[in-house]
Amino acid sequence: MTPLLQVKGIKKHYGMRIGCADVSFDLYPGEVMGIVGESGSGKSTLLNCLAGHLPPDAGQVIFDTRVDGPADTVTMSEPERRMLGRTDWAFVHQHARDGLRMSVSAGGNIGERLMAVGDRHYGQIRDRAIDWLGRVEIDESRVDDRPTAFSGGMQQRLQIARNLVTGPRLVFMDEPTGGLDVSVQARLLDLLRGLVREMGLSAIIVTHDLAVVRLLADRLMVMKDGHVVEGGLTDQVLDDPQHAYTQLLVSSVLQV
Amino acid sequence: MSAYNFAYLDEQTKRMIRRAILKGLAVPGYQVPFASREMPMPYGWGTGGVQVSAATLTPEDRLKVIDQGADDTTNAVSIRKFFENTAGVETTEDTSQATIIQTRHRIPEAKLTEDQILVYQVPIPEPLRFLEPRETETRKMHSLEEYGLMHVKLYEDISQHGAISTSYAYPVRVSGRYVMDPSPIPKFDNPKLEMDAIQLFGAGREQRIYAVPPHTKVVSLDFEDYPFEATKADHCCDLCGAEDSYLDEVIMDDAGNRMFVCSDTDYCRSRREAGHIGPMGAEDAA
């Protein structure tokens, strides 16, 4: 099987400081990869390099495109990369405000990607927006409300709907549950798990919350100081951590 | 007026503006940046249009200036006087007699010809501005033809008002490429954008010039199930009886009486001179 995403030797420096270095992995279709580590360990830098938001200093990000097969997204032209960004890729920001248009209604937010790829039928766009609101458990009557009138959890679910409406194959998530209270987190995780399984999505989830990766991720990478220190199946890494830092991380989780 | 160079601006400035105009004509709908000059009027009063007119005028030209279709409002009168004083060109109120027409927010009702130039005053040239505030991002969207966002605005209109409620500055796609703001003309005028005359757009504060060459395809954006409609008040002109012209609504008193009159004063006058009379018109009005 061809990997959906092959990452080879990604490196990003900020001046003399290391953002992330020598990160390589393969992601197969339907697989969910978690990236954990403390603040400043290079998780977000890595994710932004993979999603094309930051140009890496070295390395390749080879994505298996629908039309042309595997192609290096770092060297492909900007129009192609941006096209990927609104069709086959999705990016869920930690703060829903970064990923939503706050001055546009929920329906318009969901419809934007459809219109960006050429959908020009209002009725159909609206039907799909309403369908997706239902799938992320937002009431249909809120379709014309602006996200400013939504709670934090609803905004995050709206952001997810807006991203998944074009049926992407790869989703990048940057701390999707950050800043939400635990009961809302639990519902959001449940929803995400359902969507990922149902749509057969591949996902890369950056988080510092080990519970999130335990629930969602098949595989896990642990980062520290810009380097990957340990990787493997999620349960294996969490239940039998080998690296000193991973052991610290696992033992730091509060037990209630 | 020997104290001024012809048409106020110095020759080097006019040369710079003409280069921008030519580039604009070569790439229809593309916003060409230019070094906008300080003009003796405030921003928002037509500094862009005036600079384009100044760079286009020759001593043989006959200038007409309209503001919302009218020849006799403050903005039109003062710009017309400005060019009478600084360029000494002939001026006219007759649309067919003019070689250059500077306009604010209207296209004249009379059909324009290939020997005429229509100069628009533009407040905000970027059609995507209110959706995407970053100039770097809107430029990228133009260069990559990413215009989905424009439809998001129209979607919002329909979802809130049941129809596309944008009634002026209605976005158009020029020559199948650039999405353009036609300046705040009513959408009634949008079909007229495909015309025989040259159309130049000047935005002084925003420092942009763009253009639509003659006979260029200009399509108003819409949805398949909500097609574009050129709307006007459902009435005829009370003075000249015209059914086909864009109308202004004039409040007559506190009792709710109102009348509708052509916004294009020259069109209305010429119709009344030809003997047309509307419901509230008088025999000797013309």
PDB file of N, CA, C and O in Angstrom, chain A residues 47 92-96 152-153 155-157 159-160 171-180 184-185 188-189 192 204-209 212 216:
ATOM      1  N   LEU A  47       3.847  20.511  12.496  1.00  0.00           N
ATOM      2  CA  LEU A  47       2.530  20.430  11.860  1.00  0.00           C
ATOM      3  C   LEU A  47       2.387  21.503  10.773  1.00  0.00           C
ATOM      4  O   LEU A  47       1.886  21.228   9.681  1.00  0.00           O
ATOM      5  N   VAL A  92      -7.441  21.946  11.417  1.00  0.00           N
ATOM      6  CA  VAL A  92      -8.263  22.378  12.548  1.00  0.00           C
ATOM      7  C   VAL A  92      -7.361  23.095  13.545  1.00  0.00           C
ATOM      8  O   VAL A  92      -6.438  22.507  14.089  1.00  0.00           O
ATOM      9  N   HIS A  93      -7.625  24.392  13.708  1.00  0.00           N
ATOM     10  CA  HIS A  93      -6.801  25.202  14.603  1.00  0.00           C
ATOM     11  C   HIS A  93      -7.199  24.987  16.047  1.00  0.00           C
ATOM     12  O   HIS A  93      -8.329  24.627  16.357  1.00  0.00           O
ATOM     13  N   GLN A  94      -6.239  25.291  16.942  1.00  0.00           N
ATOM     14  CA  GLN A  94      -6.544  25.192  18.364  1.00  0.00           C
ATOM     15  C   GLN A  94      -7.651  26.174  18.735  1.00  0.00           C
ATOM     16  O   GLN A  94      -8.600  25.822  19.410  1.00  0.00           O
ATOM     17  N   HIS A  95      -7.496  27.422  18.264  1.00  0.00           N
ATOM     18  CA  HIS A  95      -8.522  28.430  18.530  1.00  0.00           C
ATOM     19  C   HIS A  95      -9.445  28.493  17.330  1.00  0.00           C
ATOM     20  O   HIS A  95      -9.004  28.795  16.232  1.00  0.00           O
ATOM     21  N   ALA A  96     -10.715  28.198  17.561  1.00  0.00           N
ATOM     22  CA  ALA A  96     -11.671  28.160  16.457  1.00  0.00           C
ATOM     23  C   ALA A  96     -11.684  29.483  15.707  1.00  0.00           C
ATOM     24  O   ALA A  96     -11.923  29.535  14.512  1.00  0.00           O
ATOM     25  N   GLY A 152     -17.696  28.111  22.936  1.00  0.00           N
ATOM     26  CA  GLY A 152     -16.386  27.645  22.480  1.00  0.00           C
ATOM     27  C   GLY A 152     -16.444  26.262  21.859  1.00  0.00           C
ATOM     28  O   GLY A 152     -15.851  26.007  20.817  1.00  0.00           O
ATOM     29  N   GLY A 153     -17.195  25.352  22.513  1.00  0.00           N
ATOM     30  CA  GLY A 153     -17.284  23.988  21.991  1.00  0.00           C
ATOM     31  C   GLY A 153     -17.998  23.946  20.651  1.00  0.00           C
ATOM     32  O   GLY A 153     -17.602  23.211  19.746  1.00  0.00           O
ATOM     33  N   GLN A 155     -18.149  26.417  18.479  1.00  0.00           N
ATOM     34  CA  GLN A 155     -17.248  27.005  17.485  1.00  0.00           C
ATOM     35  C   GLN A 155     -16.265  25.952  16.972  1.00  0.00           C
ATOM     36  O   GLN A 155     -16.008  25.855  15.774  1.00  0.00           O
ATOM     37  N   GLN A 156     -15.729  25.155  17.933  1.00  0.00           N
ATOM     38  CA  GLN A 156     -14.762  24.147  17.528  1.00  0.00           C
ATOM     39  C   GLN A 156     -15.427  23.101  16.632  1.00  0.00           C
ATOM     40  O   GLN A 156     -14.859  22.657  15.635  1.00  0.00           O
ATOM     41  N   ARG A 157     -16.668  22.716  16.951  1.00  0.00           N
ATOM     42  CA  ARG A 157     -17.370  21.734  16.119  1.00  0.00           C
ATOM     43  C   ARG A 157     -17.693  22.326  14.758  1.00  0.00           C
ATOM     44  O   ARG A 157     -17.606  21.644  13.735  1.00  0.00           O
ATOM     45  N   GLN A 159     -15.900  24.550  13.265  1.00  0.00           N
ATOM     46  CA  GLN A 159     -14.649  24.568  12.515  1.00  0.00           C
ATOM     47  C   GLN A 159     -14.378  23.205  11.884  1.00  0.00           C
ATOM     48  O   GLN A 159     -13.914  23.110  10.753  1.00  0.00           O
ATOM     49  N   ILE A 160     -14.703  22.167  12.639  1.00  0.00           N
ATOM     50  CA  ILE A 160     -14.493  20.823  12.111  1.00  0.00           C
ATOM     51  C   ILE A 160     -15.416  20.571  10.919  1.00  0.00           C
ATOM     52  O   ILE A 160     -14.994  20.060   9.878  1.00  0.00           O
ATOM     53  N   VAL A 171      -6.390  15.164   7.683  1.00  0.00           N
ATOM     54  CA  VAL A 171      -6.749  16.275   8.561  1.00  0.00           C
ATOM     55  C   VAL A 171      -5.595  16.563   9.509  1.00  0.00           C
ATOM     56  O   VAL A 171      -5.078  15.655  10.148  1.00  0.00           O
ATOM     57  N   PHE A 172      -5.182  17.811   9.554  1.00  0.00           N
ATOM     58  CA  PHE A 172      -4.188  18.249  10.534  1.00  0.00           C
ATOM     59  C   PHE A 172      -4.933  18.899  11.684  1.00  0.00           C
ATOM     60  O   PHE A 172      -5.771  19.771  11.464  1.00  0.00           O
ATOM     61  N   MET A 173      -4.642  18.459  12.905  1.00  0.00           N
ATOM     62  CA  MET A 173      -5.312  19.082  14.046  1.00  0.00           C
ATOM     63  C   MET A 173      -4.276  19.572  15.034  1.00  0.00           C
ATOM     64  O   MET A 173      -3.391  18.824  15.452  1.00  0.00           O
ATOM     65  N   ASP A 174      -4.409  20.854  15.379  1.00  0.00           N
ATOM     66  CA  ASP A 174      -3.493  21.451  16.343  1.00  0.00           C
ATOM     67  C   ASP A 174      -4.251  21.648  17.648  1.00  0.00           C
ATOM     68  O   ASP A 174      -5.031  22.578  17.771  1.00  0.00           O
ATOM     69  N   GLU A 175      -4.023  20.780  18.603  1.00  0.00           N
ATOM     70  CA  GLU A 175      -4.689  20.860  19.904  1.00  0.00           C
ATOM     71  C   GLU A 175      -6.197  21.101  19.761  1.00  0.00           C
ATOM     72  O   GLU A 175      -6.699  22.123  20.223  1.00  0.00           O
ATOM     73  N   PRO A 176      -6.918  20.187  19.118  1.00  0.00           N
ATOM     74  CA  PRO A 176      -8.333  20.463  18.845  1.00  0.00           C
ATOM     75  C   PRO A 176      -9.179  20.619  20.100  1.00  0.00           C
ATOM     76  O   PRO A 176     -10.229  21.236  20.056  1.00  0.00           O
ATOM     77  N   THR A 177      -8.711  20.099  21.233  1.00  0.00           N
ATOM     78  CA  THR A 177      -9.534  20.187  22.440  1.00  0.00           C
ATOM     79  C   THR A 177      -8.994  21.207  23.431  1.00  0.00           C
ATOM     80  O   THR A 177      -9.544  21.360  24.512  1.00  0.00           O
ATOM     81  N   GLY A 178      -7.918  21.912  23.045  1.00  0.00           N
ATOM     82  CA  GLY A 178      -7.327  22.888  23.965  1.00  0.00           C
ATOM     83  C   GLY A 178      -8.324  23.970  24.322  1.00  0.00           C
ATOM     84  O   GLY A 178      -9.103  24.418  23.489  1.00  0.00           O
ATOM     85  N   GLY A 179      -8.360  24.394  25.556  1.00  0.00           N
ATOM     86  CA  GLY A 179      -9.207  25.505  25.947  1.00  0.00           C
ATOM     87  C   GLY A 179     -10.676  25.163  26.129  1.00  0.00           C
ATOM     88  O   GLY A 179     -11.483  26.051  26.316  1.00  0.00           O
ATOM     89  N   LEU A 180     -11.021  23.882  26.052  1.00  0.00           N
ATOM     90  CA  LEU A 180     -12.423  23.508  26.283  1.00  0.00           C
ATOM     91  C   LEU A 180     -12.520  22.794  27.623  1.00  0.00           C
ATOM     92  O   LEU A 180     -11.582  22.119  28.046  1.00  0.00           O
ATOM     93  N   VAL A 184     -17.068  19.079  27.613  1.00  0.00           N
ATOM     94  CA  VAL A 184     -17.138  19.452  26.205  1.00  0.00           C
ATOM     95  C   VAL A 184     -16.056  18.722  25.418  1.00  0.00           C
ATOM     96  O   VAL A 184     -16.282  18.236  24.309  1.00  0.00           O
ATOM     97  N   GLN A 185     -14.860  18.627  26.028  1.00  0.00           N
ATOM     98  CA  GLN A 185     -13.764  17.882  25.400  1.00  0.00           C
ATOM     99  C   GLN A 185     -14.181  16.459  25.087  1.00  0.00           C
ATOM    100  O   GLN A 185     -13.939  15.948  23.999  1.00  0.00           O
ATOM    101  N   LEU A 188     -16.481  16.285  22.170  1.00  0.00           N
ATOM    102  CA  LEU A 188     -15.780  16.614  20.937  1.00  0.00           C
ATOM    103  C   LEU A 188     -14.934  15.422  20.485  1.00  0.00           C
ATOM    104  O   LEU A 188     -14.901  15.061  19.307  1.00  0.00           O
ATOM    105  N   LEU A 189     -14.274  14.780  21.452  1.00  0.00           N
ATOM    106  CA  LEU A 189     -13.435  13.632  21.115  1.00  0.00           C
ATOM    107  C   LEU A 189     -14.277  12.493  20.563  1.00  0.00           C
ATOM    108  O   LEU A 189     -13.897  11.827  19.593  1.00  0.00           O
ATOM    109  N   LEU A 192     -15.182  13.400  17.082  1.00  0.00           N
ATOM    110  CA  LEU A 192     -14.038  13.277  16.173  1.00  0.00           C
ATOM    111  C   LEU A 192     -13.754  11.816  15.873  1.00  0.00           C
ATOM    112  O   LEU A 192     -13.515  11.438  14.727  1.00  0.00           O
ATOM    113  N   ILE A 204      -3.380  13.784  11.552  1.00  0.00           N
ATOM    114  CA  ILE A 204      -2.216  14.027  12.387  1.00  0.00           C
ATOM    115  C   ILE A 204      -2.662  14.980  13.482  1.00  0.00           C
ATOM    116  O   ILE A 204      -3.133  16.078  13.203  1.00  0.00           O
ATOM    117  N   ILE A 205      -2.584  14.513  14.719  1.00  0.00           N
ATOM    118  CA  ILE A 205      -3.100  15.305  15.833  1.00  0.00           C
ATOM    119  C   ILE A 205      -1.959  15.710  16.742  1.00  0.00           C
ATOM    120  O   ILE A 205      -1.243  14.861  17.274  1.00  0.00           O
ATOM    121  N   VAL A 206      -1.785  17.014  16.874  1.00  0.00           N
ATOM    122  CA  VAL A 206      -0.792  17.535  17.798  1.00  0.00           C
ATOM    123  C   VAL A 206      -1.498  17.875  19.104  1.00  0.00           C
ATOM    124  O   VAL A 206      -2.529  18.524  19.098  1.00  0.00           O
ATOM    125  N   THR A 207      -0.955  17.423  20.197  1.00  0.00           N
ATOM    126  CA  THR A 207      -1.592  17.735  21.474  1.00  0.00           C
ATOM    127  C   THR A 207      -0.593  17.536  22.607  1.00  0.00           C
ATOM    128  O   THR A 207       0.460  16.921  22.423  1.00  0.00           O
ATOM    129  N   HIS A 208      -0.905  18.110  23.765  1.00  0.00           N
ATOM    130  CA  HIS A 208      -0.101  17.743  24.933  1.00  0.00           C
ATOM    131  C   HIS A 208      -0.956  16.921  25.896  1.00  0.00           C
ATOM    132  O   HIS A 208      -0.534  16.606  26.993  1.00  0.00           O
ATOM    133  N   ASP A 209      -2.163  16.579  25.438  1.00  0.00           N
ATOM    134  CA  ASP A 209      -3.095  15.863  26.294  1.00  0.00           C
ATOM    135  C   ASP A 209      -3.043  14.373  25.943  1.00  0.00           C
ATOM    136  O   ASP A 209      -3.490  13.952  24.883  1.00  0.00           O
ATOM    137  N   VAL A 212      -6.210  12.492  24.860  1.00  0.00           N
ATOM    138  CA  VAL A 212      -6.673  12.687  23.492  1.00  0.00           C
ATOM    139  C   VAL A 212      -6.055  11.646  22.563  1.00  0.00           C
ATOM    140  O   VAL A 212      -6.736  11.015  21.757  1.00  0.00           O
ATOM    141  N   LEU A 216      -7.828   8.690  20.305  1.00  0.00           N
ATOM    142  CA  LEU A 216      -7.929   8.887  18.868  1.00  0.00           C
ATOM    143  C   LEU A 216      -6.819   8.234  18.058  1.00  0.00           C
ATOM    144  O   LEU A 216      -7.044   7.778  16.939  1.00  0.00           O
TER     145      LEU A 216
END
